[in-house]
Amino acid sequence: MSKSLRNTVWTGLIVGALAFAIYVGWRYADNASTATASAEIIAQGRQVYADQCAACHGADLEGQPDWRSLLPSGRLPAPPHDESGHTWHHADDVLFRIIKEGTATIVGGDYESDMPGFADVLSDAEIRAVLAYIKSTWPERERNYQEGVSQIN
């Protein structure tokens, strides 16, 4: 193997390893930042939740009554975000996309939902803060489960 070819192969290996390390570090940092959010971020998320989410999902994250039963419109009521709901079953990236793009966009098909996307209303940082606030209210078992699901994706 010529010296030039050997240098090209080594450069490719190094660049690939560096790109992988950056990707893994970014994924870990993103998950870790939402799992261990600061009190300031949680407070910001609490305020954004009160302003943008509580009208449908409840001031105490309790959701709408009978949230598992279809409304006359054929859509489901807003689910709770406390431990009695299913929010903690979903990975961070799914929850982020639901808030940003809306439930119907994520579920696909002919699914209809009253949950709009908030891409034009909330910044990515505000969405992460809302998720940090919601997660901060969960008992340890639900937080641990959700953290594990987020690391798989």
XYZ file of C-alpha atoms in Angstrom:
153
model
C 0.000 0.000 0.000
C 1.391 3.351 -0.968
C 2.064 5.991 1.663
C -0.544 8.289 0.070
C -3.237 5.608 0.154
C -2.325 4.673 3.740
C -2.621 8.333 4.807
C -6.010 8.604 3.069
C -7.289 5.477 4.853
C -6.050 6.725 8.242
C -7.569 10.147 7.643
C -10.909 8.534 6.759
C -10.830 6.361 9.866
C -9.988 9.299 12.109
C -12.661 11.541 10.584
C -15.246 8.743 10.879
C -14.341 8.028 14.503
C -14.446 11.727 15.332
C -17.854 12.155 13.670
C -19.205 9.149 15.590
C -17.815 10.484 18.884
C -19.376 13.895 18.256
C -22.730 12.289 17.394
C -22.729 10.075 20.496
C -21.680 13.018 22.663
C -24.411 15.201 21.194
C -27.075 12.537 21.763
C -25.888 11.975 25.334
C -25.729 15.693 26.086
C -29.202 16.235 24.636
C -30.711 13.428 26.725
C -28.740 14.344 29.834
C -29.743 17.993 29.594
C -33.432 17.104 29.676
C -32.974 14.443 32.355
C -31.122 16.726 34.753
C -32.519 20.136 33.940
C -31.697 23.077 36.159
C -34.262 24.668 38.437
C -34.248 27.700 36.122
C -35.148 25.612 33.062
C -37.863 23.775 35.004
C -39.309 27.110 36.170
C -39.292 28.385 32.590
C -41.013 25.171 31.472
C -43.634 25.528 34.222
C -44.476 29.031 32.959
C -44.609 27.985 29.301
C -46.795 25.021 30.279
C -49.161 27.335 32.189
C -49.331 29.718 29.225
C -49.583 27.222 26.363
C -50.561 23.748 27.622
C -52.622 23.924 30.820
C -55.840 25.015 29.083
C -56.103 21.543 27.519
C -53.843 19.313 29.623
C -54.832 20.772 33.001
C -53.092 23.106 35.433
C -51.847 20.086 37.394
C -51.018 17.990 34.304
C -54.188 15.932 34.963
C -55.508 15.987 31.379
C -59.132 16.164 30.368
C -61.786 13.913 31.947
C -62.210 10.488 30.348
C -59.113 11.082 28.245
C -59.186 7.505 26.926
C -62.754 7.826 25.547
C -63.483 9.378 22.168
C -65.200 12.740 22.044
C -68.240 13.247 19.782
C -65.744 14.629 17.225
C -64.061 11.195 17.113
C -60.898 12.587 18.649
C -59.398 11.795 22.028
C -59.367 14.367 24.847
C -56.034 15.807 25.939
C -54.189 13.184 28.000
C -52.600 13.819 31.374
C -48.876 14.451 31.573
C -48.568 13.276 35.158
C -47.704 9.680 36.044
C -51.296 8.536 35.375
C -50.933 9.257 31.660
C -48.743 7.748 28.994
C -46.394 10.641 28.264
C -43.590 8.947 30.184
C -43.811 5.935 27.843
C -42.416 8.010 24.966
C -38.839 8.954 24.150
C -37.681 12.556 24.322
C -37.421 12.906 20.547
C -41.017 11.706 20.063
C -42.357 14.055 22.728
C -40.396 16.951 21.255
C -41.784 16.277 17.764
C -45.371 15.937 19.044
C -45.148 19.365 20.660
C -43.383 20.957 17.724
C -45.268 19.325 14.830
C -48.538 18.135 16.381
C -49.763 14.635 17.180
C -51.399 13.925 13.819
C -48.148 14.694 11.986
C -46.223 12.214 14.120
C -48.823 9.434 14.159
C -49.538 9.799 10.459
C -52.211 8.164 8.373
C -55.691 9.527 8.867
C -55.171 10.175 12.580
C -56.876 13.358 13.744
C -56.000 15.244 16.898
C -56.814 18.524 18.564
C -53.118 18.801 19.534
C -51.605 21.404 17.202
C -47.949 21.828 16.472
C -46.277 24.696 18.316
C -43.384 25.286 15.895
C -44.590 28.835 15.221
C -45.275 29.544 18.914
C -42.478 27.938 20.942
C -38.740 27.824 20.383
C -36.910 24.510 20.628
C -35.519 25.655 23.996
C -39.032 26.383 25.275
C -40.226 22.946 24.140
C -37.307 21.316 25.970
C -38.091 23.406 29.052
C -41.743 22.275 29.025
C -40.605 18.664 28.790
C -38.125 19.203 31.627
C -40.917 20.636 33.776
C -43.305 17.776 32.997
C -40.619 15.172 33.687
C -39.675 16.885 36.950
C -43.147 16.088 38.312
C -42.949 12.347 37.683
C -42.071 9.826 40.380
C -38.654 8.208 40.106
C -39.986 5.002 38.500
C -41.573 6.889 35.582
C -38.560 9.176 35.136
C -36.210 6.194 35.039
C -38.399 4.334 32.555
C -38.684 7.355 30.281
C -34.963 8.043 30.465
C -34.277 4.452 29.413
C -36.688 4.682 26.480
C -35.031 7.920 25.378
C -31.571 6.354 25.385
C -32.707 3.483 23.161
C -33.815 5.828 20.394
